[in-house]
mmCIF file of C-alpha atoms in Angstrom:
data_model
loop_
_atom_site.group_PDB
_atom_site.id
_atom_site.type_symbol
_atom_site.label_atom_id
_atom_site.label_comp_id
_atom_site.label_asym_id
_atom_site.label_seq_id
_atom_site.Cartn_x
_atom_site.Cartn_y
_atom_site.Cartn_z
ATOM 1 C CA UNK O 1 -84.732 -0.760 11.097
ATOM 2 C CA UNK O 2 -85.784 2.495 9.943
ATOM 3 C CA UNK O 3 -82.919 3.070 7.507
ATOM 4 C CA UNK O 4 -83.842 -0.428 6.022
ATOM 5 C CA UNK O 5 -86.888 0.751 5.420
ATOM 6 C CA UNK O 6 -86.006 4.040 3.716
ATOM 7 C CA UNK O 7 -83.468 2.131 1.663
ATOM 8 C CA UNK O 8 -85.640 -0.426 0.693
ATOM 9 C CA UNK O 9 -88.166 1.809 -0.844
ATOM 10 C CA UNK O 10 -85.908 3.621 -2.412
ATOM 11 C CA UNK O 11 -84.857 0.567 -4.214
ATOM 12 C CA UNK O 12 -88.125 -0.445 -5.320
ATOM 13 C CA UNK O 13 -88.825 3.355 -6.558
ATOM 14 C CA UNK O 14 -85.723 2.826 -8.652
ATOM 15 C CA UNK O 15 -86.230 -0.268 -9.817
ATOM 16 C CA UNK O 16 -89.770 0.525 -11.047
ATOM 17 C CA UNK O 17 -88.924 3.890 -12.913
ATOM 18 C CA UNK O 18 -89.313 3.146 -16.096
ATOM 19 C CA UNK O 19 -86.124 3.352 -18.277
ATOM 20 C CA UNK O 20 -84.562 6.064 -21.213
ATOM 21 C CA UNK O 21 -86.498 4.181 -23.841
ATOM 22 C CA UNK O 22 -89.557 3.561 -21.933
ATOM 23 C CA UNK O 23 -89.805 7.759 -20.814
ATOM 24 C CA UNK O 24 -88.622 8.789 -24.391
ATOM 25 C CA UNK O 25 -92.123 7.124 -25.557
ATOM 26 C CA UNK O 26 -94.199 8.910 -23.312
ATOM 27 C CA UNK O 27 -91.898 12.072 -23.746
ATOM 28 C CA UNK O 28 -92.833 11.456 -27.679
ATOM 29 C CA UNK O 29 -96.376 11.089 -26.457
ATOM 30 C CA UNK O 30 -96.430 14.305 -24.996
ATOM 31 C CA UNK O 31 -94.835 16.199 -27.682
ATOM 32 C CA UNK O 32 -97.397 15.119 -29.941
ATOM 33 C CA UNK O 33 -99.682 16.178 -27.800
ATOM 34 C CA UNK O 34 -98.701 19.212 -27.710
ATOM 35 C CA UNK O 35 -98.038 19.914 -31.684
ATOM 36 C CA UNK O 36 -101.167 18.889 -32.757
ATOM 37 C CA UNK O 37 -103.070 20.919 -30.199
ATOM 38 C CA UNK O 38 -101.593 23.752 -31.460
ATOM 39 C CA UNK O 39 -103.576 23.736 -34.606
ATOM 40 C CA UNK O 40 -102.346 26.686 -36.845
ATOM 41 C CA UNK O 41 -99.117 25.281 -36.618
ATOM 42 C CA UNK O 42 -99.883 22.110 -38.135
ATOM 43 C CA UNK O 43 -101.900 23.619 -40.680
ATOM 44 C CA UNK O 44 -99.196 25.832 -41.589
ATOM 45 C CA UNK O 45 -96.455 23.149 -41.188
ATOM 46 C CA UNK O 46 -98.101 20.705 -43.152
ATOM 47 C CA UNK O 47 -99.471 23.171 -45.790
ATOM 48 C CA UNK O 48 -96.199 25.050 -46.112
ATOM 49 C CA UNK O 49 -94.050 22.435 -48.931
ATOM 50 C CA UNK O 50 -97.622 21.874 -50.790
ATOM 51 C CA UNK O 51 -98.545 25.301 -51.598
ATOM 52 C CA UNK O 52 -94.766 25.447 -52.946
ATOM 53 C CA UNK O 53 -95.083 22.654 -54.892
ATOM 54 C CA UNK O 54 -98.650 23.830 -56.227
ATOM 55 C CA UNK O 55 -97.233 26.791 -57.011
ATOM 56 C CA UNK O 56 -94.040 26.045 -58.859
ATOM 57 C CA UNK O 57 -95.761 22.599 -60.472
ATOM 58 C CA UNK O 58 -98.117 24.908 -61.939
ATOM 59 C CA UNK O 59 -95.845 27.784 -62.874
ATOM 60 C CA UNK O 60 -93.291 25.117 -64.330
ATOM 61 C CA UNK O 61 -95.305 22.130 -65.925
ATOM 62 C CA UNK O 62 -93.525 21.366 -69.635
ATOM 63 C CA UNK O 63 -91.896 18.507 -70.214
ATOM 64 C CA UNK O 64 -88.393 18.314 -69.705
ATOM 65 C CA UNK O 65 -86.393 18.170 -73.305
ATOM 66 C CA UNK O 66 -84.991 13.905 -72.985
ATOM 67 C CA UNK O 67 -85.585 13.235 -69.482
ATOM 68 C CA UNK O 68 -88.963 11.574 -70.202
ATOM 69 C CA UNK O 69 -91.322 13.156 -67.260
ATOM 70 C CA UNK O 70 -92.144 16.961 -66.828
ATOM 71 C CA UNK O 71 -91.070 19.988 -64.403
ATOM 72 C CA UNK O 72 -94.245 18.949 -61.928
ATOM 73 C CA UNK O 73 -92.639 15.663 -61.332
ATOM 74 C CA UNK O 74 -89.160 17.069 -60.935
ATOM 75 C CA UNK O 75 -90.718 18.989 -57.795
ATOM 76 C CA UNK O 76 -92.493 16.075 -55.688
ATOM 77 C CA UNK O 77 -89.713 14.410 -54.739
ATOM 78 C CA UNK O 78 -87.476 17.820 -53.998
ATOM 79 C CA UNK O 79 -90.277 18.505 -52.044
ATOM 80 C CA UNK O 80 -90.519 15.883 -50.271
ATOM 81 C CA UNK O 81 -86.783 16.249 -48.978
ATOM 82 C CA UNK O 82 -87.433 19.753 -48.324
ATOM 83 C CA UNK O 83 -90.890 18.485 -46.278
ATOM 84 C CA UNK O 84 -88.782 15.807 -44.014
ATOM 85 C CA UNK O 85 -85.470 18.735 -43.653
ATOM 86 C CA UNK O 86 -88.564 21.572 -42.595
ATOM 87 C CA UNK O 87 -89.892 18.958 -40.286
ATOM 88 C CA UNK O 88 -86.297 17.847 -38.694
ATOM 89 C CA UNK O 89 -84.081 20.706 -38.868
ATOM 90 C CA UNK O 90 -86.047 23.669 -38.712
ATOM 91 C CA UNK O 91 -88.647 22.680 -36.236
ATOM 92 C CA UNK O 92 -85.957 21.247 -33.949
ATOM 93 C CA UNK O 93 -83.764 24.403 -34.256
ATOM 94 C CA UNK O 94 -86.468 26.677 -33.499
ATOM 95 C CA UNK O 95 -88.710 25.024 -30.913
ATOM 96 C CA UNK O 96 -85.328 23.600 -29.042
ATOM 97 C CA UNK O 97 -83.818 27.253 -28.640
ATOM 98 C CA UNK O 98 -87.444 28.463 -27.339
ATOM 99 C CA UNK O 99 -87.372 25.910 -24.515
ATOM 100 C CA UNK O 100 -84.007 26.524 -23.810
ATOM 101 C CA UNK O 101 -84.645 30.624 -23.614
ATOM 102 C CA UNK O 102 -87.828 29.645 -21.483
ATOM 103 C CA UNK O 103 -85.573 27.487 -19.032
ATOM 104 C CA UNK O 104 -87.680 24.413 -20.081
ATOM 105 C CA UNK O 105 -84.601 22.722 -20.780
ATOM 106 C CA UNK O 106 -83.265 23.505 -16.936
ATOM 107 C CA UNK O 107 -86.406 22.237 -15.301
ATOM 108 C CA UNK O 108 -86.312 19.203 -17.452
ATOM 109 C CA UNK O 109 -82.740 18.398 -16.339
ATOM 110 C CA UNK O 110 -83.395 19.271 -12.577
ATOM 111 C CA UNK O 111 -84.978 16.139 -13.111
ATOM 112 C CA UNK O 112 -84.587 12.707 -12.756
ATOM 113 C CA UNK O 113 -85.588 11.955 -16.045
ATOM 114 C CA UNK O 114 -82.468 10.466 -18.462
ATOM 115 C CA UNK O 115 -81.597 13.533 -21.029
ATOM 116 C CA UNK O 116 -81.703 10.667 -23.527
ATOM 117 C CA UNK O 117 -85.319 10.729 -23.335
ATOM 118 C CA UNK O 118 -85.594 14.532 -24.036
ATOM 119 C CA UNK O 119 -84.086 13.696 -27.133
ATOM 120 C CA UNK O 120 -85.561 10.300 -27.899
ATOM 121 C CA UNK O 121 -88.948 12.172 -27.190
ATOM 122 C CA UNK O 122 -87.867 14.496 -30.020
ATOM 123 C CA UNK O 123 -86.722 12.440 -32.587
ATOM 124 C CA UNK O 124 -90.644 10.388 -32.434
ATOM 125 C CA UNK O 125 -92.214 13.296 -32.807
ATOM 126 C CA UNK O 126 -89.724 14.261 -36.145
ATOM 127 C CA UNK O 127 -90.697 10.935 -37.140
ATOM 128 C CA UNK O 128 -94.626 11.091 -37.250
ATOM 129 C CA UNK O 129 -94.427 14.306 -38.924
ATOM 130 C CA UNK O 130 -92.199 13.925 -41.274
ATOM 131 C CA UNK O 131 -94.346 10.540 -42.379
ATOM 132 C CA UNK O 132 -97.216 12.714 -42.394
ATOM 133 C CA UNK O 133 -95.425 15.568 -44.516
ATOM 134 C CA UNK O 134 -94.080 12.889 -46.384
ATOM 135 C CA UNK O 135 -97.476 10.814 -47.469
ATOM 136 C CA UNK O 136 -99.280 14.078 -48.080
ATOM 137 C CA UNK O 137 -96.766 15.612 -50.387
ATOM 138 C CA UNK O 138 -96.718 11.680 -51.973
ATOM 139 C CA UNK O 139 -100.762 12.211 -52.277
ATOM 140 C CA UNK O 140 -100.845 15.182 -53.837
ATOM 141 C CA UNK O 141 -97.616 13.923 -56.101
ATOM 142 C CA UNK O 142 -99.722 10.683 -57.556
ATOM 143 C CA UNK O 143 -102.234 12.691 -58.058
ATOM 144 C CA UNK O 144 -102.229 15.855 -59.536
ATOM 145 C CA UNK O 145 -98.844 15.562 -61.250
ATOM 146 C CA UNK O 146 -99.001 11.688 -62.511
ATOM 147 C CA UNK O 147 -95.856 10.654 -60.234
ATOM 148 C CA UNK O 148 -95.931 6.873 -60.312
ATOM 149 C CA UNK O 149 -95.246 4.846 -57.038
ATOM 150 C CA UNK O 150 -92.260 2.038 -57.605
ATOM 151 C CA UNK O 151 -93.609 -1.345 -58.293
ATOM 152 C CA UNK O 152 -90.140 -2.689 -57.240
ATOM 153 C CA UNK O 153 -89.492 -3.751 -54.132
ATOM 154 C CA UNK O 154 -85.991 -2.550 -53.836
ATOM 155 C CA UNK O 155 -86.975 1.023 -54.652
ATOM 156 C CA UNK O 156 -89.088 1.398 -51.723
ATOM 157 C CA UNK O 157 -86.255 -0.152 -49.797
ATOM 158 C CA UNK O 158 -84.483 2.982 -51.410
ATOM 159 C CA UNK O 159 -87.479 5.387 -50.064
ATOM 160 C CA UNK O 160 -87.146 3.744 -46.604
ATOM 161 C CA UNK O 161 -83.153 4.309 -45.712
ATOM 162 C CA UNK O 162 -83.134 7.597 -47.343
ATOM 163 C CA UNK O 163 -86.229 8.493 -45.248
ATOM 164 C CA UNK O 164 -84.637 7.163 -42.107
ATOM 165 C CA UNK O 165 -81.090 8.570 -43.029
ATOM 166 C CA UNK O 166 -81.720 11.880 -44.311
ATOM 167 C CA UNK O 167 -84.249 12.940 -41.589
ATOM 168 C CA UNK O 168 -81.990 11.683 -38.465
ATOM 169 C CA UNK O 169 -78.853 13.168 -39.886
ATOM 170 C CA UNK O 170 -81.556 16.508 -40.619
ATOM 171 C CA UNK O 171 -82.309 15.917 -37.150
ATOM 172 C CA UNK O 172 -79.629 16.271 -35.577
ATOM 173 C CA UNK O 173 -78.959 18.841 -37.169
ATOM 174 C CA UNK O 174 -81.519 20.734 -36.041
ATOM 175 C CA UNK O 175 -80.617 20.148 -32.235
ATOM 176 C CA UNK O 176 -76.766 21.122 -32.589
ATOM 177 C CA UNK O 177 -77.911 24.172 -34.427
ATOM 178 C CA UNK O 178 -80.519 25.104 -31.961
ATOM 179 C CA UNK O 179 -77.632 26.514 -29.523
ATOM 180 C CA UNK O 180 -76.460 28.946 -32.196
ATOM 181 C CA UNK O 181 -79.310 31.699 -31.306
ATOM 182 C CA UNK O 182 -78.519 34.045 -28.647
ATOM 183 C CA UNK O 183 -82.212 34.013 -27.761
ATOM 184 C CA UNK O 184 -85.757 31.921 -28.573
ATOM 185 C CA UNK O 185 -86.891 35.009 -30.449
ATOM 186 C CA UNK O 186 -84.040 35.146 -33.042
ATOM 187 C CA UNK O 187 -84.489 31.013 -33.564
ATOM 188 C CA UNK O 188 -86.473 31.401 -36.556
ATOM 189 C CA UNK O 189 -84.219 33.754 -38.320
ATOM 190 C CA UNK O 190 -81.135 32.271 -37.644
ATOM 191 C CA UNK O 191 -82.357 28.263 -38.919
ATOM 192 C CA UNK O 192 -84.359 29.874 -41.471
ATOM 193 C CA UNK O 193 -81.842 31.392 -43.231
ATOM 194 C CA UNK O 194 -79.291 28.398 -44.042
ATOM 195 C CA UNK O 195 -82.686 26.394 -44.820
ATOM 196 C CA UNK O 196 -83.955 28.707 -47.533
ATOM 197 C CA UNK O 197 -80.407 28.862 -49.421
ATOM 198 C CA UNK O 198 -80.256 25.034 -49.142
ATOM 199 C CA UNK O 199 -83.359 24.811 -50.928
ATOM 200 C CA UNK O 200 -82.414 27.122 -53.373
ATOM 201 C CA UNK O 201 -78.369 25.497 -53.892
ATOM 202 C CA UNK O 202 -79.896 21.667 -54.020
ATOM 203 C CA UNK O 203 -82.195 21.397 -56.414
ATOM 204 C CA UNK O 204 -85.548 21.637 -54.607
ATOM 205 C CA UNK O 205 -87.006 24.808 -56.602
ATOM 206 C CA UNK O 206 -84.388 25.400 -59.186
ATOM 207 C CA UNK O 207 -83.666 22.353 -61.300
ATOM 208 C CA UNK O 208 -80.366 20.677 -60.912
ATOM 209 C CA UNK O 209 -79.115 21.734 -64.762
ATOM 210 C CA UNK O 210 -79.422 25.285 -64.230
ATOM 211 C CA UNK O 211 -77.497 25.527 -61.008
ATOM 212 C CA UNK O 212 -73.624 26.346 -61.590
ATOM 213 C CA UNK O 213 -71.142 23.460 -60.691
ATOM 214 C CA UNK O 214 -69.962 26.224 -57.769
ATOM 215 C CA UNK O 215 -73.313 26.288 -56.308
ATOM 216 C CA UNK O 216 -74.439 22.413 -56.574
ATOM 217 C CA UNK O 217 -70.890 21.976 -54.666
ATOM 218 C CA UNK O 218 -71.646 23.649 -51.833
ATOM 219 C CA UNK O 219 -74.684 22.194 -51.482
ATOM 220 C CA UNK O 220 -73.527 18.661 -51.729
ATOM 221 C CA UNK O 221 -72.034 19.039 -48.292
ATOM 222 C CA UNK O 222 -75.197 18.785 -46.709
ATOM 223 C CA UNK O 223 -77.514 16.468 -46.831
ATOM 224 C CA UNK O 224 -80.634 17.808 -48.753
ATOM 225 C CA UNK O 225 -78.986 17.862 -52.399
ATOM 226 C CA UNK O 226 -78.543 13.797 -51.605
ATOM 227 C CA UNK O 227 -82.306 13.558 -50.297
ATOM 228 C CA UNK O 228 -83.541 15.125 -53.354
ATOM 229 C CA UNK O 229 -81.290 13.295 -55.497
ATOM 230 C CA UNK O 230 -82.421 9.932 -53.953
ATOM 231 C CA UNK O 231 -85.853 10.168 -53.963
ATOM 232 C CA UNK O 232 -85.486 11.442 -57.797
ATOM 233 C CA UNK O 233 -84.299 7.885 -58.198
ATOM 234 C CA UNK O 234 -87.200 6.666 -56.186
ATOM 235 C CA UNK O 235 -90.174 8.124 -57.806
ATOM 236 C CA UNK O 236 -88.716 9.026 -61.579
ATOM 237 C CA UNK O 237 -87.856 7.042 -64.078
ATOM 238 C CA UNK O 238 -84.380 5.938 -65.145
ATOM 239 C CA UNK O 239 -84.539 8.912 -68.081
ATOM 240 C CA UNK O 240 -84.581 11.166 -65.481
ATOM 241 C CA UNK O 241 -81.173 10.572 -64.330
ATOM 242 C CA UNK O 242 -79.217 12.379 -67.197
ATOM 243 C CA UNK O 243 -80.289 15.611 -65.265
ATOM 244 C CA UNK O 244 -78.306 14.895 -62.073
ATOM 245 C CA UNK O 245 -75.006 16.435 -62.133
ATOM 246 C CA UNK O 246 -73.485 13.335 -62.207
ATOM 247 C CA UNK O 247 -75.812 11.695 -65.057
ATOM 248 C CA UNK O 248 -76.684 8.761 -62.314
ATOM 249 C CA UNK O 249 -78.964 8.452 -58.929
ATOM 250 C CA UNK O 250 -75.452 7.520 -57.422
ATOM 251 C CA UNK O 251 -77.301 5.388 -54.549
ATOM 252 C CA UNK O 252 -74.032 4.574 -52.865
ATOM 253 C CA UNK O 253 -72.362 7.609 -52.819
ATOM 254 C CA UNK O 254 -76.001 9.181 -51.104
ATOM 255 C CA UNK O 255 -76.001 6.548 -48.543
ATOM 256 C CA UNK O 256 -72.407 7.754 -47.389
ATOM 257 C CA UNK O 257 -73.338 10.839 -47.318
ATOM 258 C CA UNK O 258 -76.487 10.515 -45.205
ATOM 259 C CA UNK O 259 -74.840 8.253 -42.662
ATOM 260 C CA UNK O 260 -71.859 10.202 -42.347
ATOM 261 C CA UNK O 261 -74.160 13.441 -41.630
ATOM 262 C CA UNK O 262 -75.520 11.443 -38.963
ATOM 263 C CA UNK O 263 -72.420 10.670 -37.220
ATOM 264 C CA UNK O 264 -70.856 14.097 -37.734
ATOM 265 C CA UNK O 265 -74.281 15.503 -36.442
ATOM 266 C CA UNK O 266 -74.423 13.147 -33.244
ATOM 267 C CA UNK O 267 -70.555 14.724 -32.981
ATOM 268 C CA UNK O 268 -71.898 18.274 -33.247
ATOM 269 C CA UNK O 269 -75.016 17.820 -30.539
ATOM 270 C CA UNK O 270 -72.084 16.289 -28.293
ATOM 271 C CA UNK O 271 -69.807 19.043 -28.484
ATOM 272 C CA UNK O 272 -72.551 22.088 -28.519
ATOM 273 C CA UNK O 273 -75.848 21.383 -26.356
ATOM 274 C CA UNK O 274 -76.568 23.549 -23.786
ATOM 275 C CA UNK O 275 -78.927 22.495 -21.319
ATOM 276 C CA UNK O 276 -79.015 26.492 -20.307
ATOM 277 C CA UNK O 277 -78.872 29.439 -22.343
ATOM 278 C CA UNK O 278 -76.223 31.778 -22.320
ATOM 279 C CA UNK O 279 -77.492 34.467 -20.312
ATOM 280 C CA UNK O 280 -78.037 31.373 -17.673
ATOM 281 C CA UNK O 281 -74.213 30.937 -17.789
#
């Protein structure tokens, strides 16, 4: 009688714990909580890409010889890729190998909560921050620099899949690399680092024509150059295009390129996460 009871319970306990989706929410929740409490950070995090592109819109401001807008526009929508990789990739990497050096990670598996939460939890708060990043930079774009918002549907249809591609493939990203530092203190150098010469090889603060082929190569096997490249074609005009390396916006070939980064970064978290770090065994 006893051990019907028990059972029975246990049942019911089970049956009303919420599920992966429903616990990834509040996980989100949480780590919202928790970011925006922390309020230097999201000064800093949010301040970071527009005091770049203040700076380099006003260093570089002449019009750009037949591509019909000037070096201030080129820069809003290469910053805007950089804003949604800084708030994908580099704050997963870094904040992912903290936990994991401070055994968060091991306490949250210890439990019964579904890892797919952890990560589900992660990926919602990427996603209100890099809309935030995303409409500020767009604010400060439209106006201060004259960018002009698409009147075409289909454009902002553009905006939305490069958005959602290019900052879950960034994503991603950011959690396979995250088990590359030996330790939470050496996080920021180590994501940092491939960040910063990213920028530089993809066209985010050095324009496009004045990279060599070598360089613009490289770059093209990771997903910012394509960000950049597609929100060019979102927010410039069709002039603009003859300063691409290929002379178009190349839609197609970006969309590829995002979704395959996002299956070859699911592939990556797959075969790397730890759950403990490595002086944890």
């Amino acid at each position: 009688m006893t051990t019907t009871v028990v059972r029975s319970r246990t049942r019911t306990s089970a049956a009303r714990m919420p599920g992966a989706w429903g616990l990834g929410l509040r996980r989100g929740g949480l780590e919202l909580k928790q970011f925006f409490r922390q309020r230097d950070h999201v000064v800093f995090t949010f301040a970071f890409p527009v005091v770049f592109l203040f700076l380099f819109a006003s260093i570089f401001s002449d019009d750009v010889q037949g591509a019909g807008v000037t070096a201030s526009q080129l820069y809003v929508p290469a910053m805007m890729a950089a804003g949604i990789m800084s708030t994908s990739f580099q704050s997963l990497g870094i904040s992912i190998a903290i936990e994991r050096d401070e055994k968060v990670l091991r306490r949250l598996r210890g439990t019964p909560m579904p890892p797919a939460a952890y990560f589900l939890g992660k990926i919602w708060l990427v996603l209100v921050t890099g809309l935030l990043e995303t409409a500020i930079l767009l604010l400060v774009g439209t106006t201060l620099y004259d960018v002009d918002l698409p009147s075409d549907a289909s454009r902002w249809f553009d905006f939305a899949w490069i958005f959602v591609l290019g900052l879950t493939g960034c994503a991603l990203l950011g959690i396979a690399i995250s088990s590359v530092p030996k330790s939470g203190k050496s996080a920021t150098s180590v994501v940092v680092l491939p960040f910063l010469v990213l920028q530089f090889i993809s066209g985010v603060y050095i324009a496009i024509d004045t990279i060599p082929d070598w360089m613009l190569n490289i770059g093209a096997l990771f997903p910012l150059k394509w960000m950049c490249q597609g929100l060019r074609g979102v927010f410039l005009p069709e002039s603009a295009q003859i300063l691409e390396q290929s002379g178009s916006w190349e839609f197609g070939r970006i969309a590829l390129v995002l979704a395959a980064w996002c299956v070859g970064g699911l592939v990556l978290c797959l075969l790397t996460f730890r759950w403990k770090s490595r002086r944890d065994g």
